Amino acid sequence: MKKLKGIIFDLDGVITDSAEYHYVAWKNLANNLGIDIDRKFNEKLKGISREDSLERILEYGKVLNDYSDDEKSRLAEQKNEEYLKLIKQMTADDLLPGIYNLLTDAKAKGIKLALASASKNGPFILERLGIEKLFDTIVDPSILSAGKPDPEIFIRAVQQLDLSPEECIGIEDAEAGVKAINAANIFSIGVGSSDVLHEANYCLTNTSKLKLDNILEQFESTMF
Ligand code: BG6
Ligand code: MG
């Protein structure tokens, strides 16, 4: 029988609701630039790096060519400053339902844990949530040559865990993230709307349904 040896987590929108804070900070920045973004558009920003998110917003507002690289760096920095103000107050209470149990149940079974987030604020958030010691490894997004949906971040996570893709699962809330997990040949779990995450091997509406027994059953029974 297949044996699960590693779980690779996305952060924003899976471990904690920081995806909402990213949205608030981007929406404010976009509004200041005269661009209106909504939640539907925001789905296309999930899992995407800070720099690429800004490009997508400027493109959406048809003003991509109006800003120099320096101006774009300043705008990205400005968004991050607002985002940091929002996440600074985070505590263990901000873990999404079911996540702490999943992490500790997995640890108790000897399953290794990795973080594969596009966010450069990942280590800071894990610390705020008090769960940094549960993770065996964190992929540094600043060394990646391609972001999600490219599989690189998940391939690196598998390597850092010293495992193979068939021994792992990846958990994501973003369309780009599910595509990245699938492209890395890892069993994918999508958390959120099945309209957005229909490519996942297994889709759950919210994190409270992420129970280890349930996950193991799905993983073990799926031909992969
Ligand atoms: C991803 C989020 O996890 O991280 C994106 O889904 C975000 O919305 C990206 O843009 C980069 O995050 P940060 O914290 O480095 O700006
Ligand atoms: Mg996410």
XYZ file of N, CA, C and O in Angstrom, residues 13-168:
624
model
N -4.363 31.327 3.052
C -5.642 30.741 2.652
C -5.767 29.266 2.987
O -6.831 28.681 2.827
N -4.663 28.651 3.458
C -4.717 27.240 3.876
C -4.453 27.140 5.381
O -5.249 26.559 6.128
N -3.338 27.720 5.816
C -2.977 27.646 7.240
C -3.669 28.765 8.015
O -4.113 28.586 9.148
N -3.757 29.914 7.383
C -4.387 31.073 8.022
C -5.067 31.917 6.936
O -4.789 31.754 5.750
N -5.936 32.809 7.390
C -6.732 33.560 6.419
C -6.015 34.804 5.899
O -6.651 35.813 5.596
N -4.724 34.743 5.770
C -3.970 35.908 5.294
C -4.298 36.240 3.838
O -4.004 37.349 3.380
N -4.913 35.302 3.109
C -5.319 35.594 1.729
C -6.260 36.804 1.726
O -6.228 37.629 0.814
N -7.057 36.923 2.758
C -7.986 38.049 2.889
C -7.205 39.362 3.078
O -7.538 40.386 2.492
N -6.145 39.302 3.888
C -5.326 40.508 4.114
C -4.597 40.929 2.841
O -4.446 42.111 2.561
N -4.128 39.926 2.062
C -3.497 40.265 0.776
C -4.523 41.012 -0.091
O -4.202 42.022 -0.713
N -5.742 40.497 -0.094
C -6.793 41.106 -0.920
C -7.059 42.549 -0.488
O -7.103 43.466 -1.315
N -7.221 42.754 0.815
C -7.500 44.107 1.337
C -6.374 45.065 0.938
O -6.615 46.176 0.446
N -5.129 44.628 1.134
C -3.988 45.508 0.844
C -3.882 45.809 -0.657
O -3.624 46.943 -1.058
N -4.102 44.789 -1.499
C -4.058 45.021 -2.954
C -5.205 45.914 -3.407
O -5.042 46.780 -4.252
N -6.386 45.693 -2.823
C -7.553 46.470 -3.243
C -7.333 47.953 -2.932
O -7.615 48.825 -3.762
N -6.798 48.234 -1.746
C -6.528 49.630 -1.379
C -5.496 50.256 -2.310
O -5.657 51.387 -2.759
N -4.434 49.497 -2.568
C -3.399 50.034 -3.460
C -3.991 50.295 -4.856
O -3.789 51.370 -5.434
N -4.746 49.322 -5.356
C -5.346 49.465 -6.692
C -6.277 50.678 -6.731
O -6.222 51.486 -7.669
N -7.105 50.832 -5.701
C -8.031 51.980 -5.643
C -7.274 53.289 -5.726
O -7.689 54.224 -6.423
N -6.141 53.369 -4.996
C -5.338 54.600 -5.030
C -4.814 54.898 -6.426
O -4.495 56.035 -6.753
N -4.702 53.839 -7.233
C -4.212 54.030 -8.605
C -5.370 54.173 -9.592
O -5.168 54.180 -10.806
N -6.602 54.222 -9.051
C -7.781 54.375 -9.910
C -8.224 53.068 -10.556
O -8.900 53.070 -11.586
N -7.830 51.930 -9.955
C -8.214 50.625 -10.521
C -9.101 49.916 -9.490
O -8.774 49.900 -8.296
N -10.208 49.338 -9.980
C -11.078 48.640 -9.034
C -10.955 47.133 -9.250
O -11.184 46.644 -10.348
N -10.565 46.422 -8.203
C -10.499 44.956 -8.329
C -11.552 44.328 -7.423
O -11.891 44.876 -6.377
N -12.070 43.173 -7.848
C -13.064 42.486 -7.017
C -12.543 41.083 -6.656
O -11.449 40.688 -7.048
N -13.366 40.348 -5.918
C -12.938 39.034 -5.444
C -12.702 38.037 -6.577
O -11.861 37.156 -6.472
N -13.485 38.205 -7.647
C -13.320 37.278 -8.778
C -11.922 37.478 -9.385
O -11.193 36.518 -9.615
N -11.549 38.734 -9.593
C -10.208 39.021 -10.122
C -9.144 38.541 -9.133
O -8.103 38.001 -9.517
N -9.432 38.714 -7.843
C -8.461 38.336 -6.809
C -8.079 36.862 -6.869
O -6.961 36.490 -6.493
N -8.996 36.009 -7.351
C -8.661 34.574 -7.478
C -7.405 34.393 -8.335
O -6.629 33.479 -8.124
N -7.222 35.302 -9.298
C -6.073 35.209 -10.208
C -4.780 35.701 -9.548
O -3.700 35.583 -10.123
N -4.904 36.299 -8.366
C -3.698 36.768 -7.651
C -3.225 35.744 -6.625
O -2.089 35.786 -6.167
N -4.114 34.821 -6.266
C -3.760 33.851 -5.216
C -2.614 32.951 -5.679
O -2.670 32.383 -6.764
N -1.607 32.837 -4.835
C -0.459 31.978 -5.145
C 0.592 32.669 -6.006
O 1.648 32.105 -6.270
N 0.289 33.890 -6.437
C 1.182 34.617 -7.357
C 2.084 35.568 -6.557
O 1.630 36.201 -5.601
N 3.335 35.695 -6.955
C 4.284 36.518 -6.196
C 3.834 37.983 -6.133
O 3.019 38.423 -6.941
N 4.420 38.696 -5.178
C 4.073 40.113 -4.982
C 4.267 40.907 -6.282
O 3.382 41.635 -6.721
N 5.428 40.720 -6.900
C 5.762 41.489 -8.112
C 4.801 41.146 -9.262
O 4.305 42.032 -9.962
N 4.539 39.845 -9.438
C 3.645 39.437 -10.538
C 2.203 39.862 -10.268
O 1.458 40.167 -11.202
N 1.809 39.887 -8.985
C 0.448 40.332 -8.652
C 0.270 41.784 -9.074
O -0.750 42.152 -9.667
N 1.283 42.609 -8.756
C 1.195 44.027 -9.131
C 1.079 44.175 -10.649
O 0.247 44.947 -11.147
N 1.896 43.415 -11.368
C 1.835 43.473 -12.844
C 0.423 43.147 -13.328
O -0.105 43.805 -14.227
N -0.171 42.099 -12.735
C -1.520 41.691 -13.167
C -2.544 42.795 -12.901
O -3.444 43.023 -13.709
N -2.389 43.481 -11.758
C -3.332 44.553 -11.422
C -3.162 45.729 -12.401
O -4.144 46.273 -12.918
N -1.920 46.103 -12.678
C -1.673 47.234 -13.589
C -2.164 46.897 -15.002
O -2.729 47.748 -15.697
N -1.977 45.647 -15.376
C -2.433 45.195 -16.689
C -3.963 45.249 -16.764
O -4.538 45.723 -17.743
N -4.594 44.800 -15.692
C -6.061 44.801 -15.586
C -6.593 46.237 -15.718
O -7.610 46.489 -16.339
N -5.855 47.197 -15.107
C -6.249 48.609 -15.180
C -5.761 49.287 -16.455
O -5.914 50.501 -16.604
N -5.130 48.499 -17.331
C -4.587 49.000 -18.609
C -3.583 50.136 -18.417
O -3.548 51.096 -19.189
N -2.780 50.035 -17.341
C -1.784 51.079 -17.087
C -0.391 50.491 -16.877
O 0.501 51.150 -16.319
N -0.214 49.246 -17.341
C 1.061 48.562 -17.084
C 2.267 49.367 -17.564
O 3.296 49.429 -16.889
N 2.120 50.014 -18.730
C 3.281 50.722 -19.276
C 3.472 52.120 -18.708
O 4.416 52.821 -19.067
N 2.574 52.526 -17.810
C 2.685 53.874 -17.244
C 3.674 53.943 -16.078
O 3.954 55.024 -15.562
N 4.165 52.803 -15.618
C 5.025 52.795 -14.421
C 6.411 52.239 -14.738
O 6.543 51.225 -15.429
N 7.437 52.912 -14.199
C 8.808 52.428 -14.375
C 9.058 51.284 -13.383
O 8.266 51.076 -12.451
N 10.158 50.571 -13.557
C 10.494 49.477 -12.633
C 10.633 49.991 -11.203
O 10.196 49.345 -10.252
N 11.256 51.175 -11.065
C 11.426 51.758 -9.719
C 10.072 52.056 -9.081
O 9.855 51.782 -7.901
N 9.180 52.635 -9.882
C 7.839 52.950 -9.351
C 7.107 51.673 -8.956
O 6.446 51.609 -7.922
N 7.268 50.631 -9.764
C 6.602 49.364 -9.453
C 7.160 48.762 -8.154
O 6.411 48.246 -7.332
N 8.480 48.871 -7.969
C 9.069 48.351 -6.714
C 8.498 49.101 -5.529
O 8.204 48.509 -4.484
N 8.366 50.427 -5.680
C 7.829 51.226 -4.562
C 6.376 50.845 -4.266
O 5.982 50.734 -3.114
N 5.595 50.598 -5.323
C 4.186 50.220 -5.125
C 4.092 48.865 -4.419
O 3.283 48.680 -3.504
N 4.946 47.926 -4.838
C 4.925 46.592 -4.217
C 5.313 46.707 -2.743
O 4.733 46.045 -1.872
N 6.289 47.586 -2.469
C 6.743 47.800 -1.086
C 5.612 48.413 -0.250
O 5.375 48.019 0.894
N 4.915 49.375 -0.876
C 3.795 50.042 -0.201
C 2.698 49.032 0.168
O 2.184 49.044 1.278
N 2.387 48.131 -0.779
C 1.383 47.093 -0.489
C 1.862 46.220 0.657
O 1.108 45.887 1.574
N 3.154 45.864 0.634
C 3.662 44.979 1.687
C 3.617 45.664 3.048
O 3.342 45.015 4.061
N 3.879 46.975 3.083
C 3.821 47.682 4.374
C 2.420 47.608 4.965
O 2.256 47.372 6.162
N 1.420 47.812 4.109
C 0.040 47.732 4.620
C -0.280 46.295 5.058
O -0.892 46.063 6.102
N 0.175 45.334 4.262
C -0.064 43.915 4.583
C 0.581 43.558 5.938
O -0.030 42.894 6.771
N 1.816 44.045 6.139
C 2.520 43.745 7.405
C 1.767 44.297 8.606
O 1.717 43.660 9.664
N 1.189 45.492 8.432
C 0.404 46.064 9.538
C -0.749 45.137 9.887
O -1.112 44.973 11.052
N -1.349 44.518 8.861
C -2.501 43.641 9.093
C -2.087 42.315 9.740
O -2.803 41.780 10.583
N -0.928 41.778 9.345
C -0.553 40.443 9.870
C 0.226 40.503 11.185
O 0.358 39.482 11.853
N 0.696 41.701 11.545
C 1.506 41.848 12.765
C 0.759 41.396 14.022
O 1.366 40.927 14.979
N -0.562 41.562 13.977
C -1.383 41.248 15.159
C -1.746 39.765 15.251
O -2.431 39.365 16.182
N -1.313 38.977 14.275
C -1.735 37.557 14.253
C -1.243 36.795 15.476
O -0.141 37.042 15.970
N -2.069 35.837 15.910
C -1.670 34.944 17.007
C -2.114 33.529 16.617
O -2.703 33.328 15.549
N -1.904 32.581 17.534
C -2.322 31.195 17.277
C -3.830 31.108 17.026
O -4.299 30.170 16.375
N -4.579 32.096 17.512
C -6.035 32.096 17.278
C -6.371 32.259 15.801
O -7.508 32.034 15.394
N -5.400 32.714 15.018
C -5.663 32.936 13.592
C -5.389 31.714 12.717
O -5.474 31.805 11.492
N -5.054 30.596 13.349
C -4.937 29.357 12.556
C -6.327 28.995 12.054
O -7.299 29.075 12.815
N -6.438 28.576 10.813
C -7.756 28.175 10.295
C -8.193 26.866 10.970
O -7.347 26.070 11.404
N -9.511 26.620 11.060
C -10.015 25.427 11.755
C -9.391 24.133 11.215
O -9.238 23.976 10.006
N -9.024 23.257 12.122
C -8.518 21.933 11.733
C -7.030 21.881 11.443
O -6.437 20.796 11.413
N -6.403 23.036 11.238
C -4.992 23.021 10.817
C -4.060 22.541 11.944
O -3.184 21.698 11.713
N -4.262 23.054 13.145
C -3.349 22.652 14.222
C -3.427 21.134 14.451
O -2.404 20.461 14.577
N -4.648 20.594 14.455
C -4.802 19.146 14.647
C -4.159 18.358 13.515
O -3.510 17.342 13.752
N -4.338 18.864 12.290
C -3.734 18.159 11.158
C -2.206 18.137 11.290
O -1.566 17.098 11.105
N -1.632 19.284 11.643
C -0.169 19.363 11.773
C 0.325 18.419 12.866
O 1.290 17.665 12.667
N -0.335 18.436 14.011
C 0.155 17.621 15.137
C -0.159 16.129 14.929
O 0.654 15.279 15.280
N -1.305 15.822 14.311
C -1.611 14.407 14.019
C -0.581 13.840 13.025
O -0.132 12.704 13.164
N -0.237 14.649 12.048
C 0.741 14.198 11.047
C 2.099 13.986 11.704
O 2.759 12.960 11.489
N 2.502 14.942 12.527
C 3.792 14.825 13.239
C 3.822 13.547 14.071
O 4.811 12.821 14.086
N 2.701 13.265 14.766
C 2.630 12.089 15.646
C 2.791 10.794 14.847
O 3.263 9.789 15.361
N 2.423 10.834 13.563
C 2.564 9.643 12.712
C 3.901 9.631 11.968
O 4.119 8.806 11.083
N 4.756 10.583 12.261
C 6.073 10.626 11.621
C 6.045 11.182 10.204
O 6.998 11.010 9.437
N 4.938 11.834 9.838
C 4.842 12.444 8.504
C 5.562 13.795 8.543
O 5.359 14.588 9.468
N 6.413 14.022 7.553
C 7.186 15.279 7.551
C 6.365 16.412 6.934
O 5.531 16.190 6.058
N 6.659 17.631 7.375
C 5.879 18.797 6.945
C 6.772 19.843 6.275
O 7.860 20.155 6.773
N 6.268 20.375 5.157
C 7.013 21.428 4.448
C 6.084 22.585 4.127
O 4.873 22.411 3.973
N 6.665 23.777 4.006
C 5.906 24.945 3.569
C 6.365 25.317 2.154
O 7.563 25.448 1.906
N 5.390 25.452 1.254
C 5.695 25.858 -0.129
C 4.813 27.059 -0.455
O 3.812 26.938 -1.153
N 5.201 28.213 0.089
C 4.422 29.430 -0.121
C 5.210 30.419 -0.961
O 6.422 30.543 -0.788
N 4.486 31.135 -1.826
C 5.134 32.182 -2.631
C 5.476 33.397 -1.770
O 6.162 34.311 -2.216
N 4.995 33.403 -0.523
C 5.160 34.593 0.309
C 6.524 34.684 0.976
O 6.978 33.741 1.621
N 7.118 35.871 0.860
C 8.395 36.116 1.555
C 8.136 36.351 3.042
O 9.060 36.422 3.835
N 6.865 36.517 3.404
C 6.507 36.705 4.823
C 6.183 35.375 5.513
O 5.740 35.381 6.665
N 6.389 34.261 4.824
C 6.022 32.943 5.370
C 6.603 32.640 6.750
O 5.847 32.365 7.690
N 7.933 32.711 6.904
C 8.518 32.381 8.208
C 7.979 33.280 9.331
O 7.717 32.806 10.444
N 7.771 34.564 9.025
C 7.247 35.495 10.028
C 5.841 35.064 10.466
O 5.514 35.045 11.660
N 5.007 34.685 9.494
C 3.626 34.284 9.826
C 3.630 32.989 10.641
O 2.904 32.870 11.639
N 4.456 32.012 10.250
C 4.503 30.753 11.027
C 4.873 31.052 12.477
O 4.333 30.453 13.407
N 5.800 31.988 12.650
C 6.220 32.369 14.014
C 5.071 33.008 14.784
O 4.821 32.674 15.939
N 4.385 33.946 14.112
C 3.244 34.607 14.770
C 2.206 33.573 15.203
O 1.579 33.700 16.241
N 2.013 32.543 14.381
C 1.004 31.521 14.663
C 1.516 30.474 15.660
O 0.756 29.617 16.113
N 2.824 30.533 15.950
C 3.422 29.604 16.927
C 3.581 28.185 16.414
O 3.594 27.222 17.185
N 3.711 28.002 15.099
C 3.803 26.647 14.549
C 5.106 26.412 13.777
O 5.257 25.395 13.111
N 6.056 27.358 13.876
C 7.256 27.244 13.042
C 8.054 25.972 13.354
O 8.654 25.374 12.465
N 8.015 25.528 14.603
C 8.822 24.350 14.987
C 8.235 23.042 14.459
O 8.913 22.013 14.436
N 6.986 23.069 14.032
C 6.369 21.836 13.509
C 6.831 21.525 12.079
O 6.699 20.408 11.601
N 7.374 22.536 11.411
C 7.768 22.340 10.008
C 9.205 21.837 9.892
O 10.109 22.354 10.540
N 9.380 20.813 9.052
C 10.719 20.278 8.830
C 11.512 21.152 7.872
O 12.737 21.215 7.962
N 10.790 21.798 6.956
C 11.503 22.628 5.989
C 10.573 23.681 5.366
O 9.362 23.487 5.303
N 11.197 24.780 4.933
C 10.450 25.860 4.266
C 11.184 26.181 2.970
O 12.401 26.397 2.986
N 10.457 26.203 1.857
C 11.114 26.579 0.601
C 11.233 28.104 0.575
O 10.260 28.815 0.869
N 12.433 28.586 0.229
C 12.651 30.035 0.137
C 12.168 30.518 -1.237
O 12.786 30.199 -2.255
N 11.049 31.286 -1.286
C 10.505 31.662 -2.600
C 11.419 32.606 -3.381
O 11.274 32.726 -4.596
N 12.369 33.249 -2.683
C 13.207 34.215 -3.405
C 14.232 33.523 -4.319
O 14.848 34.178 -5.146
N 14.418 32.210 -4.173
C 15.407 31.531 -5.025
C 14.755 30.847 -6.240
O 15.437 30.254 -7.060
N 13.428 30.970 -6.357
C 12.742 30.254 -7.438
C 12.934 30.938 -8.780
O 12.946 32.161 -8.860
N 13.064 30.127 -9.828
C 13.146 30.759 -11.152
C 11.763 30.938 -11.763
O 11.593 31.725 -12.689
N 10.752 30.209 -11.260
C 9.377 30.383 -11.761
C 8.400 30.161 -10.613
O 8.595 29.290 -9.768
N 7.339 30.979 -10.606
C 6.338 30.852 -9.544
C 5.232 29.874 -9.935
O 5.201 29.363 -11.060
N 4.292 29.620 -9.009
C 3.129 28.785 -9.316
C 2.388 29.437 -10.503
O 2.341 30.655 -10.567
N 1.871 28.739 -11.467
C 1.618 27.298 -11.531
C 2.804 26.421 -11.925
O 2.635 25.226 -12.122
N 4.003 26.993 -12.063
C 5.161 26.145 -12.325
C 5.357 25.232 -11.111
O 5.200 25.664 -9.969
N 5.736 23.972 -11.335
C 5.868 23.041 -10.192
C 7.113 23.239 -9.321
O 7.253 22.588 -8.281
N 8.014 24.164 -9.715
C 9.319 24.248 -9.040
C 9.248 24.270 -7.510
O 9.983 23.568 -6.828
N 8.350 25.090 -6.956
C 8.322 25.235 -5.489
C 7.965 23.900 -4.814
O 8.507 23.553 -3.762
N 7.077 23.114 -5.447
C 6.701 21.819 -4.859
C 7.790 20.767 -5.084
O 8.022 19.923 -4.221
N 8.459 20.850 -6.220
C 9.566 19.916 -6.472
C 10.676 20.157 -5.448
O 11.234 19.231 -4.853
N 10.952 21.437 -5.185
C 11.975 21.757 -4.184
C 11.564 21.288 -2.793
O 12.381 20.803 -2.006
N 10.272 21.442 -2.471
C 9.795 21.008 -1.153
C 10.023 19.509 -0.975
O 10.524 19.058 0.072
N 9.701 18.736 -2.008
C 9.901 17.282 -1.964
C 11.386 16.971 -1.748
O 11.748 16.128 -0.924
N 12.242 17.681 -2.490
C 13.691 17.450 -2.360
C 14.171 17.811 -0.957
O 14.948 17.088 -0.343
N 13.703 18.951 -0.445
C 14.137 19.378 0.894
C 13.667 18.400 1.971
O 14.295 18.278 3.010
N 12.550 17.711 1.703
C 12.054 16.698 2.659
C 12.785 15.374 2.482
O 12.622 14.450 3.279
N 13.565 15.279 1.391
C 14.263 14.046 1.052
C 13.277 12.901 0.779
O 13.481 11.769 1.226
N 12.209 13.230 0.062
C 11.183 12.238 -0.275
C 10.981 12.251 -1.791
O 11.630 13.017 -2.505
N 10.066 11.407 -2.264
C 9.724 11.456 -3.695
C 8.279 11.956 -3.833
O 7.496 11.855 -2.879
N 7.903 12.485 -5.013
C 6.561 13.074 -5.177
C 5.427 12.114 -4.805
O 4.432 12.536 -4.219
N 5.582 10.818 -5.128
C 4.497 9.850 -4.847
C 4.266 9.648 -3.361
O 3.257 9.070 -2.955
N 5.229 10.071 -2.541
C 5.082 9.871 -1.096
C 4.454 11.089 -0.399
O 4.332 11.113 0.817
N 4.105 12.104 -1.214
C 3.652 13.374 -0.620
C 2.263 13.774 -1.097
O 1.782 13.303 -2.127
